[in-house]
């Protein structure tokens, strides 16, 4: 039990499909993050939400659309994805993001494959 | 520019021996935090240990210790008494300054523990 739960664990979709990734944290944290992990590349930060407000969007294509309805839930809505979007998508949460000593706690990830 | 460098793509260690995983970083911010994470094949990123830039002593957490050499900008992870379950990817990461949500990760080192 990691405290951060991601569903689904695996997702295969066509380029024209629309799907959503879900993340839920049970740690009482007030910041949540989406990361993309591609093969042979460092982890890439995609979006950051602090107190349910988006505070960072790292030049992510508009085919990825995040949503944070409350401090415990984070979604990543996917539409018209490309084959290069196939990757492991990791959700994380942390307490007090304004302090650099706070670790981020990660979920197990969703492995996404685009056909 | 690469902020975090892990020069060892793969490392092997004999069970029960100690191993050092290298990490160097680049920052001009006097306040920063350094983190090490373990990622087993299941995908989850597990937080291991934290070192703050102003910490006078090297961080330790059980079998994990951090060899922090500030002048050299290195933060090597030392795992003592390696176990088979330590086989995984290990990532070094850094957050710079307060009010910064961006955590930068290195490319990782794959550690294999041999029986």
mmCIF file of C-alpha atoms in Angstrom:
data_model
loop_
_atom_site.group_PDB
_atom_site.id
_atom_site.type_symbol
_atom_site.label_atom_id
_atom_site.label_comp_id
_atom_site.label_asym_id
_atom_site.label_seq_id
_atom_site.Cartn_x
_atom_site.Cartn_y
_atom_site.Cartn_z
ATOM 1 C CA UNK A 1 0.000 0.000 0.000
ATOM 2 C CA UNK A 2 1.754 3.108 -1.249
ATOM 3 C CA UNK A 3 -0.737 5.781 -0.204
ATOM 4 C CA UNK A 4 -1.004 6.870 -3.830
ATOM 5 C CA UNK A 5 -3.246 4.732 -6.019
ATOM 6 C CA UNK A 6 -3.323 4.875 -9.797
ATOM 7 C CA UNK A 7 -5.853 3.269 -12.119
ATOM 8 C CA UNK A 8 -5.736 1.587 -14.494
ATOM 9 C CA UNK A 9 -2.349 -0.126 -14.192
ATOM 10 C CA UNK A 10 -2.269 -0.841 -17.912
ATOM 11 C CA UNK A 11 -4.034 0.861 -20.788
ATOM 12 C CA UNK A 12 -3.969 0.154 -24.505
ATOM 13 C CA UNK A 13 -5.736 2.636 -26.740
ATOM 14 C CA UNK A 14 -5.963 3.716 -30.332
ATOM 15 C CA UNK A 15 -4.930 7.154 -31.470
ATOM 16 C CA UNK A 16 -8.521 8.303 -31.842
ATOM 17 C CA UNK A 17 -9.721 7.106 -28.435
ATOM 18 C CA UNK A 18 -10.420 9.212 -25.367
ATOM 19 C CA UNK A 19 -9.472 7.823 -21.980
ATOM 20 C CA UNK A 20 -8.616 9.082 -18.510
ATOM 21 C CA UNK A 21 -6.003 8.131 -15.963
ATOM 22 C CA UNK A 22 -6.946 8.422 -12.319
ATOM 23 C CA UNK A 23 -4.826 9.086 -9.257
ATOM 24 C CA UNK A 24 -5.922 9.174 -5.632
ATOM 25 C CA UNK A 25 -3.755 9.967 -2.633
ATOM 26 C CA UNK A 26 -4.600 8.982 0.947
ATOM 27 C CA UNK A 27 -1.754 10.872 2.618
ATOM 28 C CA UNK A 28 -3.394 14.218 3.294
ATOM 29 C CA UNK A 29 -0.980 15.952 0.937
ATOM 30 C CA UNK A 30 -1.826 19.214 -0.768
ATOM 31 C CA UNK A 31 0.186 18.937 -3.972
ATOM 32 C CA UNK A 32 -0.129 16.405 -6.784
ATOM 33 C CA UNK A 33 1.964 15.769 -9.874
ATOM 34 C CA UNK A 34 1.888 13.941 -13.190
ATOM 35 C CA UNK A 35 5.137 12.575 -14.617
ATOM 36 C CA UNK A 36 5.920 10.787 -17.867
ATOM 37 C CA UNK A 37 8.582 8.086 -17.908
ATOM 38 C CA UNK A 38 9.692 6.977 -21.358
ATOM 39 C CA UNK A 39 12.245 4.302 -22.085
ATOM 40 C CA UNK A 40 15.822 5.546 -21.766
ATOM 41 C CA UNK A 41 14.772 9.083 -20.755
ATOM 42 C CA UNK A 42 14.720 10.762 -17.352
ATOM 43 C CA UNK A 43 11.423 11.255 -15.629
ATOM 44 C CA UNK A 44 9.626 14.292 -17.093
ATOM 45 C CA UNK A 45 7.383 16.483 -14.977
ATOM 46 C CA UNK A 46 4.152 17.235 -16.828
ATOM 47 C CA UNK A 47 1.784 19.015 -14.441
ATOM 48 C CA UNK A 48 1.714 20.219 -10.867
ATOM 49 C CA UNK A 49 -1.329 21.048 -8.774
ATOM 50 C CA UNK A 50 -1.007 22.788 -5.434
ATOM 51 C CA UNK A 51 -4.173 23.194 -3.350
ATOM 52 C CA UNK A 52 -6.169 22.180 -6.427
ATOM 53 C CA UNK A 53 -4.713 24.942 -8.588
ATOM 54 C CA UNK A 54 -2.476 24.156 -11.518
ATOM 55 C CA UNK A 55 0.862 25.786 -10.820
ATOM 56 C CA UNK A 56 2.982 24.240 -13.525
ATOM 57 C CA UNK A 57 2.515 23.003 -17.058
ATOM 58 C CA UNK A 58 5.777 21.963 -18.618
ATOM 59 C CA UNK A 59 5.004 22.577 -22.292
ATOM 60 C CA UNK A 60 2.816 19.524 -22.475
ATOM 61 C CA UNK A 61 0.782 19.032 -25.695
ATOM 62 C CA UNK A 62 -2.897 19.878 -25.396
ATOM 63 C CA UNK A 63 -3.862 16.270 -26.077
ATOM 64 C CA UNK A 64 -3.065 15.788 -22.367
ATOM 65 C CA UNK A 65 -5.557 17.569 -20.122
ATOM 66 C CA UNK A 66 -5.240 17.394 -16.333
ATOM 67 C CA UNK A 67 -8.025 17.841 -13.823
ATOM 68 C CA UNK A 68 -7.807 18.172 -10.042
ATOM 69 C CA UNK A 69 -11.313 18.268 -8.510
ATOM 70 C CA UNK A 70 -9.965 18.159 -4.942
ATOM 71 C CA UNK A 71 -6.671 17.716 -3.123
ATOM 72 C CA UNK A 72 -7.013 13.920 -3.067
ATOM 73 C CA UNK A 73 -7.807 13.252 -6.709
ATOM 74 C CA UNK A 74 -6.002 13.940 -9.955
ATOM 75 C CA UNK A 75 -6.973 12.937 -13.457
ATOM 76 C CA UNK A 76 -5.171 12.977 -16.777
ATOM 77 C CA UNK A 77 -7.558 13.080 -19.726
ATOM 78 C CA UNK A 78 -6.135 11.708 -22.949
ATOM 79 C CA UNK A 79 -7.339 12.279 -26.495
ATOM 80 C CA UNK A 80 -5.891 11.869 -29.970
ATOM 81 C CA UNK A 81 -2.606 10.526 -28.630
ATOM 82 C CA UNK A 82 0.424 9.669 -30.730
ATOM 83 C CA UNK A 83 2.588 6.515 -30.638
ATOM 84 C CA UNK A 84 5.383 8.486 -28.935
ATOM 85 C CA UNK A 85 3.037 9.049 -26.000
ATOM 86 C CA UNK A 86 3.414 5.391 -25.048
ATOM 87 C CA UNK A 87 5.102 5.464 -21.635
ATOM 88 C CA UNK A 88 4.680 4.905 -17.921
ATOM 89 C CA UNK A 89 2.651 7.735 -16.380
ATOM 90 C CA UNK A 90 3.355 8.290 -12.728
ATOM 91 C CA UNK A 91 1.332 10.269 -10.257
ATOM 92 C CA UNK A 92 2.906 11.695 -7.111
ATOM 93 C CA UNK A 93 1.874 13.781 -4.123
ATOM 94 C CA UNK A 94 3.705 15.811 -1.513
ATOM 95 C CA UNK A 95 3.067 17.985 1.480
ATOM 96 C CA UNK A 96 4.007 21.666 1.442
ATOM 97 C CA UNK A 97 5.560 21.894 -2.032
ATOM 98 C CA UNK A 98 7.086 25.234 -1.145
ATOM 99 C CA UNK A 99 9.696 23.481 0.994
ATOM 100 C CA UNK A 100 12.470 21.732 -0.896
ATOM 101 C CA UNK A 101 12.876 19.016 1.734
ATOM 102 C CA UNK A 102 9.538 17.377 1.087
ATOM 103 C CA UNK A 103 9.771 14.080 -0.818
ATOM 104 C CA UNK A 104 7.201 13.169 -3.386
ATOM 105 C CA UNK A 105 5.332 9.922 -2.893
ATOM 106 C CA UNK A 106 4.550 8.017 -6.067
ATOM 107 C CA UNK A 107 1.914 5.605 -7.225
ATOM 108 C CA UNK A 108 2.592 2.412 -9.180
ATOM 109 C CA UNK A 109 1.990 4.146 -12.501
ATOM 110 C CA UNK A 110 -0.162 3.473 -15.536
ATOM 111 C CA UNK A 111 1.610 1.826 -18.433
ATOM 112 C CA UNK A 112 0.080 3.336 -21.551
ATOM 113 C CA UNK A 113 0.442 1.847 -25.025
ATOM 114 C CA UNK A 114 -0.810 3.688 -28.086
ATOM 115 C CA UNK A 115 -1.595 1.557 -31.112
ATOM 116 C CA UNK B 1 21.351 21.664 -19.280
ATOM 117 C CA UNK B 2 21.431 18.385 -17.395
ATOM 118 C CA UNK B 3 20.893 19.094 -13.723
ATOM 119 C CA UNK B 4 21.375 15.568 -12.406
ATOM 120 C CA UNK B 5 23.952 13.139 -13.770
ATOM 121 C CA UNK B 6 24.114 9.467 -13.007
ATOM 122 C CA UNK B 7 27.071 8.055 -14.898
ATOM 123 C CA UNK B 8 26.479 4.356 -14.178
ATOM 124 C CA UNK B 9 23.762 2.883 -16.405
ATOM 125 C CA UNK B 10 24.176 -0.484 -14.690
ATOM 126 C CA UNK B 11 25.880 -1.850 -11.606
ATOM 127 C CA UNK B 12 26.380 -5.339 -10.211
ATOM 128 C CA UNK B 13 27.010 -6.208 -6.581
ATOM 129 C CA UNK B 14 27.377 -9.456 -4.703
ATOM 130 C CA UNK B 15 24.757 -10.172 -2.067
ATOM 131 C CA UNK B 16 25.765 -8.898 1.404
ATOM 132 C CA UNK B 17 28.346 -6.484 -0.014
ATOM 133 C CA UNK B 18 28.095 -2.693 -0.097
ATOM 134 C CA UNK B 19 27.605 -0.695 -3.275
ATOM 135 C CA UNK B 20 27.875 3.004 -4.146
ATOM 136 C CA UNK B 21 25.681 4.605 -6.792
ATOM 137 C CA UNK B 22 27.005 7.891 -8.123
ATOM 138 C CA UNK B 23 25.108 11.136 -8.535
ATOM 139 C CA UNK B 24 26.378 14.603 -9.392
ATOM 140 C CA UNK B 25 24.222 17.697 -9.687
ATOM 141 C CA UNK B 26 24.393 21.203 -10.994
ATOM 142 C CA UNK B 27 22.805 24.200 -9.300
ATOM 143 C CA UNK B 28 23.610 27.782 -8.399
ATOM 144 C CA UNK B 29 20.884 27.919 -5.766
ATOM 145 C CA UNK B 30 22.317 27.698 -2.226
ATOM 146 C CA UNK B 31 19.135 25.997 -0.996
ATOM 147 C CA UNK B 32 18.254 22.651 -2.479
ATOM 148 C CA UNK B 33 17.247 19.132 -1.578
ATOM 149 C CA UNK B 34 18.603 15.866 -2.920
ATOM 150 C CA UNK B 35 16.556 12.677 -3.014
ATOM 151 C CA UNK B 36 17.111 9.059 -3.930
ATOM 152 C CA UNK B 37 14.326 6.826 -5.189
ATOM 153 C CA UNK B 38 14.155 3.103 -5.934
ATOM 154 C CA UNK B 39 12.011 1.800 -8.775
ATOM 155 C CA UNK B 40 11.457 -1.976 -8.865
ATOM 156 C CA UNK B 41 10.185 -3.637 -12.022
ATOM 157 C CA UNK B 42 6.627 -3.088 -10.758
ATOM 158 C CA UNK B 43 7.014 0.610 -11.605
ATOM 159 C CA UNK B 44 6.452 2.295 -8.251
ATOM 160 C CA UNK B 45 8.986 4.965 -7.242
ATOM 161 C CA UNK B 46 9.930 4.426 -3.599
ATOM 162 C CA UNK B 47 11.470 7.299 -1.648
ATOM 163 C CA UNK B 48 14.659 6.182 0.105
ATOM 164 C CA UNK B 49 16.593 9.087 1.562
ATOM 165 C CA UNK B 50 16.866 12.884 1.623
ATOM 166 C CA UNK B 51 19.798 15.288 2.024
ATOM 167 C CA UNK B 52 19.393 19.024 2.429
ATOM 168 C CA UNK B 53 22.015 21.435 1.155
ATOM 169 C CA UNK B 54 22.459 22.933 4.620
ATOM 170 C CA UNK B 55 22.633 19.625 6.439
ATOM 171 C CA UNK B 56 25.962 19.247 8.204
ATOM 172 C CA UNK B 57 25.849 15.476 8.448
ATOM 173 C CA UNK B 58 25.350 12.815 5.830
ATOM 174 C CA UNK B 59 21.845 11.381 5.822
ATOM 175 C CA UNK B 60 21.276 7.773 6.845
ATOM 176 C CA UNK B 61 18.173 5.577 6.701
ATOM 177 C CA UNK B 62 18.733 1.991 7.726
ATOM 178 C CA UNK B 63 20.995 0.351 5.141
ATOM 179 C CA UNK B 64 20.988 3.499 3.003
ATOM 180 C CA UNK B 65 23.384 6.371 3.500
ATOM 181 C CA UNK B 66 24.176 9.380 1.413
ATOM 182 C CA UNK B 67 27.777 10.441 0.835
ATOM 183 C CA UNK B 68 27.238 14.176 0.412
ATOM 184 C CA UNK B 69 30.207 16.150 -0.889
ATOM 185 C CA UNK B 70 28.897 19.650 -1.358
ATOM 186 C CA UNK B 71 32.004 21.202 -2.888
ATOM 187 C CA UNK B 72 32.092 18.466 -5.518
ATOM 188 C CA UNK B 73 28.304 18.628 -5.968
ATOM 189 C CA UNK B 74 27.975 14.920 -5.503
ATOM 190 C CA UNK B 75 25.414 12.920 -3.542
ATOM 191 C CA UNK B 76 26.263 9.260 -3.852
ATOM 192 C CA UNK B 77 23.969 6.599 -2.422
ATOM 193 C CA UNK B 78 25.612 3.831 -0.421
ATOM 194 C CA UNK B 79 23.678 0.616 0.143
ATOM 195 C CA UNK B 80 25.219 -1.625 2.766
ATOM 196 C CA UNK B 81 24.709 -5.397 3.054
ATOM 197 C CA UNK B 82 22.984 -5.703 -0.322
ATOM 198 C CA UNK B 83 19.960 -7.956 -0.576
ATOM 199 C CA UNK B 84 18.412 -9.620 -3.622
ATOM 200 C CA UNK B 85 15.401 -7.350 -3.189
ATOM 201 C CA UNK B 86 17.617 -4.323 -3.759
ATOM 202 C CA UNK B 87 17.761 -5.143 -7.473
ATOM 203 C CA UNK B 88 15.987 -2.214 -9.121
ATOM 204 C CA UNK B 89 16.471 1.119 -10.867
ATOM 205 C CA UNK B 90 17.765 3.891 -8.620
ATOM 206 C CA UNK B 91 17.133 7.554 -9.358
ATOM 207 C CA UNK B 92 18.788 10.620 -7.922
ATOM 208 C CA UNK B 93 16.663 13.785 -7.892
ATOM 209 C CA UNK B 94 16.943 17.420 -6.843
ATOM 210 C CA UNK B 95 14.592 20.253 -5.925
ATOM 211 C CA UNK B 96 16.062 23.756 -5.914
ATOM 212 C CA UNK B 97 15.061 26.431 -3.436
ATOM 213 C CA UNK B 98 11.716 27.118 -1.797
ATOM 214 C CA UNK B 99 8.493 27.481 -3.754
ATOM 215 C CA UNK B 100 9.763 25.237 -6.498
ATOM 216 C CA UNK B 101 7.618 22.309 -7.565
ATOM 217 C CA UNK B 102 10.068 21.086 -10.172
ATOM 218 C CA UNK B 103 11.935 17.958 -9.134
ATOM 219 C CA UNK B 104 14.641 16.985 -11.640
ATOM 220 C CA UNK B 105 15.585 13.338 -11.992
ATOM 221 C CA UNK B 106 18.712 11.663 -13.295
ATOM 222 C CA UNK B 107 18.646 8.925 -15.916
ATOM 223 C CA UNK B 108 18.953 6.239 -13.268
ATOM 224 C CA UNK B 109 21.235 3.320 -12.463
ATOM 225 C CA UNK B 110 20.085 -0.278 -12.747
ATOM 226 C CA UNK B 111 21.421 -2.257 -9.805
ATOM 227 C CA UNK B 112 21.568 -6.041 -9.957
ATOM 228 C CA UNK B 113 22.362 -7.972 -6.800
ATOM 229 C CA UNK B 114 23.927 -11.366 -7.461
ATOM 230 C CA UNK B 115 23.334 -14.309 -5.096
#
